[in-house]
XYZ file of C-alpha atoms in Angstrom:
662
model
C -15.307 3.243 7.066
C -18.283 3.464 9.400
C -17.767 4.938 12.846
C -18.490 1.495 14.317
C -15.506 -0.040 12.594
C -13.171 2.940 12.728
C -13.488 3.013 16.509
C -12.717 -0.681 16.753
C -9.732 -0.415 14.407
C -8.353 2.626 16.201
C -8.475 0.914 19.577
C -6.652 -2.125 18.280
C -4.256 -0.007 16.264
C -2.989 1.787 19.363
C -2.188 -1.525 21.003
C -0.290 -2.721 17.943
C 1.346 0.527 16.892
C 4.828 -0.875 17.348
C 4.202 -3.898 15.162
C 4.371 -4.093 11.399
C 2.120 -6.376 9.417
C 5.177 -8.467 8.621
C 6.016 -9.067 12.276
C 2.458 -10.017 13.072
C 2.328 -12.573 10.268
C 5.782 -13.895 11.058
C 4.645 -14.594 14.613
C 1.841 -16.746 13.246
C 4.381 -18.894 11.407
C 7.086 -19.105 14.015
C 8.170 -22.625 13.042
C 11.476 -23.882 14.361
C 13.978 -24.196 11.507
C 17.003 -26.444 11.693
C 18.672 -25.012 8.591
C 18.857 -21.447 7.309
C 19.959 -19.914 4.037
C 20.483 -16.206 3.460
C 19.862 -13.940 0.480
C 20.578 -10.258 0.005
C 20.587 -7.894 -2.999
C 24.113 -6.965 -1.891
C 25.295 -10.561 -1.562
C 27.225 -12.690 -4.042
C 26.136 -15.957 -5.599
C 29.647 -17.303 -5.054
C 28.968 -17.226 -1.313
C 27.815 -20.333 0.519
C 24.676 -18.533 1.644
C 24.680 -20.278 5.026
C 25.278 -17.159 7.120
C 23.827 -13.662 7.193
C 27.341 -12.301 6.736
C 27.856 -14.207 3.463
C 24.485 -14.305 1.673
C 23.870 -15.217 -1.929
C 22.528 -12.450 -4.163
C 19.771 -13.960 -6.300
C 16.640 -15.938 -5.616
C 17.642 -18.302 -8.403
C 20.834 -19.231 -6.548
C 18.933 -19.585 -3.284
C 16.536 -21.924 -5.062
C 19.464 -24.107 -6.184
C 20.634 -24.330 -2.573
C 17.125 -25.274 -1.427
C 16.811 -28.031 -4.003
C 20.111 -29.491 -2.881
C 18.688 -29.882 0.627
C 15.014 -30.846 0.289
C 15.703 -34.539 -0.178
C 17.225 -34.878 3.304
C 15.154 -32.519 5.454
C 15.035 -33.240 9.176
C 13.512 -29.879 10.078
C 12.204 -26.763 8.437
C 14.455 -25.084 5.886
C 14.393 -21.305 6.237
C 15.422 -18.940 3.430
C 15.849 -15.443 4.855
C 15.605 -12.484 2.483
C 17.272 -9.270 3.527
C 15.566 -5.991 2.685
C 15.823 -4.454 -0.756
C 14.664 -5.188 -4.282
C 15.191 -8.541 -5.966
C 14.886 -7.592 -9.628
C 13.989 -10.667 -11.649
C 15.223 -11.146 -15.202
C 12.835 -14.076 -15.610
C 10.050 -15.582 -13.510
C 10.899 -17.638 -10.458
C 9.526 -21.088 -11.336
C 8.957 -23.760 -8.702
C 7.835 -27.390 -8.779
C 7.953 -30.502 -6.632
C 11.722 -30.202 -6.286
C 11.194 -27.040 -4.223
C 8.772 -28.689 -1.792
C 9.303 -29.413 1.858
C 9.661 -33.103 2.681
C 9.353 -35.333 5.708
C 6.536 -33.199 7.102
C 8.735 -30.083 7.156
C 8.336 -26.725 5.413
C 10.565 -24.679 3.178
C 10.030 -21.139 4.463
C 10.871 -18.201 2.203
C 10.694 -15.313 4.644
C 11.712 -11.740 5.211
C 14.539 -11.389 7.664
C 13.568 -9.766 10.947
C 12.496 -6.175 10.275
C 13.270 -6.457 6.548
C 11.029 -5.474 3.609
C 12.155 -7.527 0.590
C 10.502 -6.750 -2.751
C 10.352 -9.336 -5.541
C 10.132 -7.182 -8.650
C 9.561 -7.773 -12.333
C 10.159 -4.144 -13.214
C 12.991 -2.092 -14.608
C 13.947 1.406 -13.454
C 13.453 4.174 -15.997
C 16.018 6.956 -15.743
C 17.428 9.774 -17.845
C 14.295 11.930 -17.959
C 14.386 15.095 -20.037
C 11.841 17.866 -20.329
C 10.359 18.468 -23.755
C 7.673 20.826 -24.996
C 5.095 21.935 -22.510
C 5.346 19.797 -19.420
C 5.942 16.523 -21.248
C 8.999 14.610 -20.120
C 10.586 11.665 -21.901
C 13.105 8.941 -21.134
C 14.665 6.019 -23.006
C 13.513 2.492 -22.187
C 15.224 -0.841 -22.832
C 14.905 -1.963 -26.443
C 11.779 -4.008 -27.002
C 10.150 -3.094 -23.686
C 6.393 -3.603 -23.727
C 4.247 -2.842 -20.727
C 0.773 -1.634 -19.824
C 1.768 0.056 -16.562
C 4.130 2.717 -15.258
C 4.748 3.729 -11.641
C 6.162 7.040 -10.484
C 7.286 7.181 -6.853
C 5.100 4.147 -6.209
C 1.961 5.674 -7.730
C 0.301 4.099 -10.754
C 0.282 6.436 -13.757
C -2.565 6.527 -16.285
C -2.078 5.531 -19.907
C -2.905 8.488 -22.134
C -6.641 8.459 -22.796
C -9.559 10.575 -23.826
C -12.629 10.832 -25.986
C -12.371 10.058 -29.687
C -11.815 13.350 -31.566
C -14.321 12.318 -34.261
C -17.737 10.722 -34.420
C -17.401 6.949 -34.789
C -20.159 4.891 -36.415
C -20.213 1.144 -35.770
C -19.704 -1.360 -38.615
C -19.211 -5.119 -38.740
C -15.437 -4.677 -38.756
C -14.996 -1.493 -36.728
C -16.051 2.087 -37.377
C -16.347 4.746 -39.974
C -15.290 8.191 -38.825
C -16.573 11.703 -39.415
C -13.017 12.830 -40.135
C -9.475 11.595 -40.600
C -7.866 13.002 -37.456
C -7.003 9.607 -36.026
C -5.618 8.439 -39.353
C -2.511 10.537 -38.718
C -1.836 9.364 -35.180
C 1.374 7.524 -34.388
C 1.492 3.774 -33.718
C -2.164 3.300 -34.528
C -1.977 -0.446 -33.962
C -1.197 0.177 -30.278
C -4.384 2.155 -29.676
C -7.083 0.558 -27.535
C -10.841 1.171 -27.367
C -12.479 0.771 -23.955
C -16.185 0.043 -23.422
C -17.372 0.529 -19.842
C -20.464 -1.639 -19.215
C -19.992 -2.705 -22.829
C -21.575 -6.177 -22.812
C -23.611 -6.076 -19.646
C -23.534 -3.579 -16.796
C -20.932 -5.733 -14.985
C -18.316 -5.761 -17.775
C -15.657 -3.572 -19.309
C -14.353 -4.579 -22.732
C -10.964 -3.604 -24.178
C -10.187 -4.196 -27.850
C -7.111 -3.096 -29.751
C -7.242 -1.264 -33.040
C -6.078 -3.223 -36.065
C -5.526 -0.260 -38.359
C -6.845 3.211 -39.085
C -7.048 4.421 -42.688
C -6.267 7.942 -43.789
C -9.957 8.851 -43.855
C -10.287 7.691 -40.252
C -11.964 4.338 -40.951
C -11.124 1.980 -38.075
C -10.642 -1.745 -38.504
C -10.599 -3.382 -35.085
C -8.287 -6.197 -34.038
C -9.426 -9.793 -34.166
C -10.286 -11.933 -32.211
C -11.532 -9.345 -29.738
C -13.943 -7.633 -32.116
C -15.841 -10.780 -33.119
C -15.779 -12.131 -29.579
C -17.370 -8.890 -28.411
C -19.879 -8.405 -31.217
C -20.912 -11.789 -32.559
C -21.566 -13.890 -29.485
C -23.579 -16.826 -30.748
C -27.345 -16.450 -30.608
C -29.191 -19.736 -30.132
C -32.074 -19.391 -32.605
C -34.758 -21.170 -30.597
C -33.896 -19.075 -27.534
C -33.513 -15.807 -29.411
C -30.679 -14.988 -27.014
C -27.006 -15.742 -26.483
C -26.059 -19.376 -26.048
C -23.712 -18.386 -23.230
C -26.801 -17.193 -21.299
C -24.759 -14.574 -19.455
C -25.545 -11.378 -21.308
C -25.897 -9.539 -24.624
C -24.542 -10.674 -27.941
C -22.743 -7.498 -28.890
C -21.335 -4.258 -27.579
C -23.993 -1.824 -26.491
C -26.968 -4.134 -26.916
C -28.842 -3.805 -23.611
C -30.627 -7.139 -23.922
C -29.649 -10.727 -24.713
C -31.543 -10.858 -27.982
C -29.912 -10.267 -31.374
C -29.938 -6.883 -33.045
C -28.619 -3.468 -32.182
C -26.078 -1.402 -34.018
C -23.167 -1.404 -31.588
C -21.646 1.571 -29.789
C -18.553 3.754 -29.951
C -15.942 3.325 -27.227
C -16.398 4.988 -23.857
C -12.880 6.324 -24.346
C -9.734 5.772 -26.404
C -6.526 4.712 -24.635
C -2.815 4.488 -25.355
C -2.551 7.265 -27.928
C 0.259 9.819 -27.815
C -2.108 12.456 -29.158
C -4.254 12.086 -26.010
C -1.341 12.732 -23.643
C -2.602 15.932 -22.039
C -3.111 15.544 -18.278
C -0.801 15.252 -15.257
C -0.179 11.631 -14.363
C -0.614 10.368 -17.934
C 2.044 8.450 -19.838
C 2.631 6.925 -23.248
C 5.114 4.304 -24.440
C 6.321 4.767 -27.997
C 7.496 1.212 -28.565
C 9.193 1.693 -31.969
C 11.133 4.649 -30.580
C 11.918 2.894 -27.254
C 10.824 6.065 -25.480
C 8.319 6.728 -22.714
C 6.553 10.072 -22.275
C 5.018 11.376 -19.051
C 3.350 14.495 -17.677
C 4.291 14.864 -13.993
C 1.746 15.300 -11.260
C 2.003 18.238 -8.945
C 5.063 17.908 -6.737
C 6.843 15.283 -8.840
C 10.441 16.047 -9.776
C 11.407 13.878 -12.732
C 15.123 14.388 -12.126
C 14.823 12.536 -8.812
C 11.621 10.493 -9.215
C 11.765 6.714 -8.899
C 10.081 5.402 -12.040
C 9.504 1.693 -12.631
C 8.104 -0.040 -15.714
C 6.922 -3.628 -15.205
C 8.595 -5.981 -17.655
C 7.728 -9.533 -16.592
C 4.230 -10.993 -16.779
C 4.918 -13.572 -14.073
C 6.879 -13.172 -10.853
C 6.332 -16.604 -9.340
C 4.844 -19.672 -11.024
C 4.576 -22.974 -9.197
C 3.164 -26.372 -10.076
C 2.756 -29.288 -7.664
C 4.442 -27.387 -4.855
C 3.930 -28.686 -1.306
C 4.793 -27.591 2.215
C 6.189 -24.176 1.347
C 5.612 -20.922 3.221
C 6.021 -17.451 1.737
C 6.140 -14.923 4.547
C 6.694 -11.160 4.641
C 7.485 -10.800 0.934
C 6.247 -8.071 -1.390
C 5.411 -9.058 -4.973
C 5.443 -6.008 -7.251
C 5.890 -4.624 -10.748
C 4.549 -7.135 -13.237
C 2.404 -6.564 -16.306
C 0.068 -8.625 -18.525
C 0.199 -8.223 -22.291
C -2.588 -10.329 -23.768
C -5.058 -7.404 -23.652
C -2.623 -5.470 -25.859
C -2.865 -8.111 -28.583
C -5.711 -8.736 -30.982
C -7.213 -11.031 -28.331
C -7.946 -7.940 -26.270
C -10.121 -8.301 -23.189
C -13.567 -9.540 -24.223
C -14.999 -9.944 -20.744
C -17.892 -12.151 -19.841
C -17.809 -11.783 -16.039
C -15.333 -11.254 -13.183
C -12.273 -11.171 -15.433
C -13.177 -14.306 -17.368
C -12.992 -13.594 -21.095
C -13.835 -15.090 -24.455
C -10.681 -15.845 -26.446
C -9.673 -17.527 -29.668
C -10.609 -16.979 -33.292
C -13.934 -18.824 -32.887
C -14.467 -18.230 -29.192
C -17.614 -16.195 -29.735
C -19.454 -19.208 -31.152
C -17.798 -22.160 -29.401
C -15.919 -21.408 -26.173
C -17.692 -22.832 -23.139
C -20.969 -23.219 -25.015
C -20.930 -27.034 -24.886
C -24.184 -28.484 -26.241
C -25.811 -25.051 -26.548
C -24.021 -24.287 -29.840
C -22.669 -26.278 -32.781
C -19.073 -27.199 -32.044
C -19.298 -25.769 -28.556
C -16.504 -26.709 -26.174
C -17.248 -28.274 -22.806
C -17.746 -27.900 -19.953
C -20.343 -25.173 -20.124
C -19.036 -21.837 -18.867
C -15.338 -22.731 -19.146
C -14.219 -19.330 -20.349
C -10.650 -18.036 -20.175
C -9.457 -17.127 -16.710
C -7.527 -13.955 -16.032
C -3.967 -14.990 -15.118
C -2.166 -13.789 -12.018
C 1.325 -12.410 -11.606
C 1.833 -14.952 -8.808
C 0.314 -18.219 -9.948
C 0.189 -21.686 -8.414
C -1.579 -24.867 -9.463
C -1.814 -28.152 -7.625
C -0.316 -26.514 -4.562
C -0.754 -28.379 -1.291
C -0.117 -27.067 2.192
C 1.318 -23.851 0.769
C 1.000 -20.682 2.828
C 1.159 -16.987 1.989
C 1.394 -15.012 5.225
C 2.172 -11.352 5.766
C 2.875 -10.739 2.081
C 2.030 -7.714 -0.053
C 0.652 -7.984 -3.585
C 0.897 -4.487 -5.012
C 1.675 -2.670 -8.293
C 0.577 -5.635 -10.402
C -0.857 -5.730 -13.923
C -2.960 -8.917 -13.980
C -4.642 -10.641 -11.046
C -2.571 -10.654 -7.868
C -2.442 -14.241 -6.604
C -4.014 -17.313 -8.198
C -4.334 -20.654 -6.449
C -5.668 -22.671 -9.356
C -7.009 -26.180 -9.860
C -5.845 -28.750 -7.361
C -5.112 -26.243 -4.590
C -5.533 -28.185 -1.371
C -5.092 -27.196 2.277
C -3.469 -23.905 1.318
C -3.566 -20.837 3.568
C -3.670 -17.164 2.566
C -3.568 -15.227 5.823
C -2.622 -11.720 6.888
C -1.743 -10.347 3.440
C -2.468 -7.090 1.639
C -3.761 -6.965 -1.930
C -3.906 -3.496 -3.484
C -3.101 -1.524 -6.652
C -3.755 -4.541 -8.849
C -5.078 -4.259 -12.410
C -7.418 -7.243 -12.194
C -8.817 -9.576 -9.558
C -7.100 -9.389 -6.202
C -7.074 -13.070 -5.265
C -8.307 -16.076 -7.255
C -9.042 -19.576 -5.939
C -9.922 -22.564 -8.092
C -11.135 -22.344 -11.678
C -14.177 -23.195 -13.796
C -12.827 -25.679 -16.340
C -13.058 -28.781 -14.106
C -16.520 -28.674 -12.508
C -16.581 -32.449 -11.946
C -13.006 -32.748 -10.730
C -12.075 -35.603 -8.439
C -9.084 -36.408 -6.273
C -5.994 -34.318 -6.894
C -7.808 -32.072 -9.393
C -10.178 -30.704 -6.780
C -9.679 -27.387 -5.014
C -10.418 -28.246 -1.400
C -9.748 -27.285 2.197
C -8.244 -23.851 1.564
C -8.387 -20.952 4.045
C -8.454 -17.264 3.152
C -8.374 -15.288 6.369
C -7.474 -11.869 7.770
C -6.454 -10.280 4.472
C -7.000 -6.667 3.465
C -8.100 -6.506 -0.177
C -8.724 -2.999 -1.456
C -8.336 -0.775 -4.517
C -7.941 -3.684 -6.920
C -9.456 -4.128 -10.400
C -7.850 -0.765 -11.181
C -7.571 -1.435 -14.909
C -9.989 -4.277 -15.619
C -12.882 -2.776 -13.728
C -15.140 -5.814 -13.979
C -12.722 -7.650 -11.706
C -13.452 -8.586 -8.109
C -11.604 -8.561 -4.822
C -11.803 -12.323 -4.283
C -12.856 -14.771 -6.993
C -13.653 -18.411 -6.219
C -14.638 -20.825 -8.986
C -15.475 -24.421 -8.142
C -14.154 -25.297 -4.691
C -15.113 -27.228 -1.586
C -14.538 -26.837 2.150
C -13.226 -23.314 1.644
C -13.105 -20.915 4.579
C -13.233 -17.194 3.785
C -13.210 -15.395 7.105
C -12.273 -12.116 8.775
C -11.146 -10.386 5.603
C -11.700 -6.702 4.869
C -12.579 -5.790 1.285
C -13.191 -2.179 0.309
C -12.843 0.442 -2.405
C -13.753 -1.728 -5.377
C -15.310 -0.855 -8.753
C -17.442 -3.978 -8.894
C -18.174 -7.003 -6.687
C -16.142 -7.712 -3.555
C -16.418 -11.534 -3.302
C -17.626 -13.743 -6.168
C -18.047 -17.452 -5.506
C -19.559 -20.156 -7.679
C -20.154 -20.543 -11.404
C -22.210 -22.204 -14.095
C -25.732 -21.359 -12.946
C -26.919 -19.359 -15.963
C -28.819 -22.213 -17.695
C -31.651 -21.694 -15.217
C -32.602 -18.694 -17.348
C -34.013 -21.244 -19.776
C -35.354 -23.653 -17.187
C -32.303 -25.901 -17.501
C -30.178 -27.354 -14.693
C -27.023 -25.528 -13.692
C -23.672 -27.021 -14.604
C -23.144 -29.902 -12.126
C -20.072 -29.360 -9.961
C -18.293 -30.581 -6.843
C -18.611 -27.380 -4.759
C -19.782 -27.935 -1.187
C -19.215 -26.870 2.410
C -17.896 -23.393 1.602
C -18.088 -20.836 4.408
C -17.969 -17.033 4.168
C -18.000 -15.640 7.682
C -17.216 -12.472 9.585
C -15.918 -10.454 6.643
C -16.159 -6.660 6.517
C -17.079 -5.346 3.069
C -17.764 -1.725 2.169
C -17.412 0.963 -0.508
C -17.776 -1.367 -3.464
C -19.649 -1.263 -6.786
C -18.212 2.225 -7.268
C -18.293 2.040 -11.091
C -20.227 -0.917 -12.497
C -23.638 -2.439 -11.796
C -25.368 -5.793 -11.320
C -23.067 -7.191 -8.662
C -22.827 -7.232 -4.895
C -20.768 -7.399 -1.767
C -21.026 -11.178 -1.869
C -22.074 -12.579 -5.246
C -22.804 -16.273 -5.505
C -24.264 -18.442 -8.242
C -24.453 -22.018 -9.411
C -24.818 -25.090 -7.244
C -22.814 -24.892 -4.009
C -24.088 -28.080 -2.369
C -26.884 -30.623 -2.476
C -28.585 -29.676 0.797
C -28.510 -26.979 3.441
C -26.081 -29.216 5.346
C -23.572 -29.198 2.468
C -24.404 -25.844 0.891
C -22.720 -22.491 1.207
C -22.827 -20.677 4.557
C -22.812 -16.851 4.599
C -22.734 -15.783 8.238
C -21.691 -12.872 10.427
C -20.584 -10.591 7.608
C -20.999 -6.806 7.710
C -21.624 -5.143 4.338
C -22.306 -1.466 3.847
C -22.112 1.378 1.352
C -22.798 -0.429 -1.892
C -22.425 2.435 -4.343
C -24.246 1.399 -7.496
C -27.672 2.888 -8.130
C -29.290 0.039 -10.056
C -29.044 -3.706 -10.393
C -27.561 -6.224 -8.021
C -27.963 -6.889 -4.310
C -25.783 -6.663 -1.234
C -25.748 -10.456 -0.933
C -26.554 -11.570 -4.461
C -27.815 -15.115 -4.991
C -27.807 -15.256 -8.759
C -28.674 -17.936 -11.296
C -28.697 -21.500 -10.031
C -27.785 -20.526 -6.461
C -29.366 -23.085 -4.136
C -29.032 -24.465 -0.610
C -27.349 -21.302 0.589
C -27.731 -20.213 4.211
C -27.564 -16.449 4.820
C -27.681 -15.913 8.563
C -26.702 -13.260 11.093
C -25.284 -10.722 8.645
C -25.603 -6.932 8.718
C -26.314 -4.889 5.573
C -26.918 -1.155 5.345
C -26.350 2.036 3.335
C -27.247 0.614 -0.048
C -29.599 1.785 -2.759
C -30.346 -1.819 -3.778
C -31.997 -4.628 -1.838
C -30.015 -6.300 0.893
C -30.511 -9.861 -0.335
C -31.720 -11.432 -3.560
C -32.711 -12.765 -5.815
C -34.283 -16.216 -6.056
C -34.837 -18.405 -9.093
C -37.152 -21.174 -10.130
C -36.002 -24.634 -9.160
C -35.039 -26.263 -12.456
C -34.734 -29.730 -10.932
C -38.405 -30.137 -10.110
C -39.777 -27.306 -12.202
C -41.733 -26.020 -9.235
C -40.888 -23.718 -6.367
C -37.641 -21.830 -5.944
C -34.011 -22.761 -5.523
C -33.818 -23.303 -1.748
C -32.416 -20.459 0.349
C -32.376 -20.117 4.161
C -32.301 -16.444 5.161
C -32.506 -15.844 8.894
C -31.475 -13.444 11.623
C -30.013 -10.723 9.406
C -30.015 -6.997 10.185
C -30.764 -4.972 7.091
C -32.178 -1.753 5.776
C -33.726 -3.188 2.623
C -34.592 -6.813 3.260
C -37.366 -9.009 1.940
C -40.528 -10.000 3.768
C -40.794 -13.246 5.708
C -41.895 -16.292 3.747
C -41.866 -20.051 4.134
C -43.156 -20.827 0.661
C -41.762 -22.362 -2.523
C -38.584 -23.677 -0.923
C -37.577 -20.341 0.619
C -37.019 -19.851 4.336
C -37.023 -16.162 5.257
C -37.659 -15.457 8.921
C -36.551 -13.656 12.074
C -34.745 -10.898 10.186
C -34.497 -7.397 11.609
C -35.277 -4.237 9.637
C -33.077 -1.352 10.827
C -32.866 2.343 10.137
C -29.376 2.923 11.579
C -26.211 0.824 11.937
C -26.338 1.556 15.664
C -29.128 -1.021 15.835
C -26.793 -3.831 14.828
C -25.607 -5.966 17.764
C -21.998 -5.372 18.714
C -21.470 -9.136 18.624
C -21.759 -8.950 14.825
C -19.947 -5.665 14.289
C -16.996 -6.371 16.557
C -16.358 -9.782 15.059
C -16.380 -8.710 11.394
C -13.202 -7.876 9.511
C -9.586 -8.309 10.519
C -8.932 -9.967 13.834
C -6.989 -7.877 16.381
C -3.623 -9.476 15.621
C -3.926 -8.267 12.014
C -5.315 -4.762 12.512
C -1.934 -3.256 11.621
C -2.603 -4.288 8.015
C -4.953 -1.309 7.769
C -1.898 0.969 8.016
C 0.280 -1.040 5.635
C 2.336 0.810 3.037
C 4.394 -0.743 0.234
C 8.149 -0.891 0.571
C 9.786 1.711 -1.635
């Protein structure tokens, strides 16, 4: 953190030292409740659950009690969770029956001072030391997971370089030797390709089989989806218009011979470093090499088991406050579908995805709408949620995206939460499969404010801190995003056709505002992204277009490609005003594109009053407005009115010191 922001945070932190993030958020939602229910891991489901002295034990039983009361609500209904771990055997599933009625809320909240954890994991015990420093323990029969946590720290699946030279073929690889042909559980091995199909991607494909001579046949559909992306002949480039057609091909045109993996993952034979683990699924045994200071006879080890913690559809007037959602996995990347990324966690899936999915009229048999690729799921997932709030919650130790508010999310609030240690995207809003949505299908009027999103996209490194698809009247304000391998905020979609002089995918996005966010230490691994990345149409005029104002962005780490505020393909009618951008090796703002509607000029952008170290020159030509910006050589030249107002507001500064409940 820069000295400007550390000083501000420290001053506020002293004033709030006695408060936890949970108490701060709870104060924001201090709604009077006329009815209360009580839950505790030490309770009993035979209890009435109407007093703290006789709570029910499970969330499922509490849900039954809520449903029995929602039809006759005369005030808010409060469900208080005592501290401790609520270990789920199956996802908690909600629908309209769980909604508040009569203008009142159902409030699922931590009890005063409590730290409840909603967990999809199972404890792993009975560790024994084997040869060297490798320890092992039994796991429940049939357990499959991609993550393991030791004393709350994410362990690393065993990985390393291939022990032989691999030469690309249409179906996989030939090998210079047969070493891998003798490895155990060869069908569980995964090949990882950092910057595999574009500098912004990381592809993961499972191995199908390895012959005795080392010949590798890769799993389908991932291999075809990552190596045969349809080339439109008259364009001599991919019909998806996003990037290359195969692994390792630096350009969009056909050709190239493919590449070997950056590294090999999930192989017992590569288990050789402290902090690495391996799950032998047939043997129902997990292996682990402890880090320095870890005692496996006393360590708390958790393996995520569930893929979903909370799933809700058509939920209304519900508040989730002070809850921690932890220990869930996501298994699709372990199948032959793999993780054939196209951008920001969206992937190509299906047996013919490489030549049809989202290609619409650009390919024979293409599915519409254009750009409707497969969204990365979240471990907490809601669709058609209205007036739902997440306040003071923690999303941590998760194996997919953290929280997804999908299509039809309206008037929802995500405020004062922490998102960290998440495999994929931190927070997702909207989607890209309904660009012309109307009425209840639209994502509209949502607020994402005062959240700390950091150290996410830990496994799927092309993920982003905050991903917004098609949405309108969205407010993204006063968040802090930091320590990210790729882009911090990505908003908008469907603009790539402008590469061929074609209009972007029409969509309903308008009146979205990104203001007063603090973004730093991002793009630490991948390239061609930014602190704020936006593309596609976001309005029909400057009055209805996207507003990017008052944000402070610094320390973009990549050395090539991208921009601090990145207006990519099809981005138009975007106002970028009063921001501060510094300590980056790439340009502060860019780039612009030809206006495909008229065929002349540029997609309109209004860029004014920014403070930057690498900004563009003033211009009033070709639809661009660039004026009254301020070149700087030091962050001390930025007005305090911008610096002091960026990032978490004072009431939420305690989030910077948040730690997960154990």
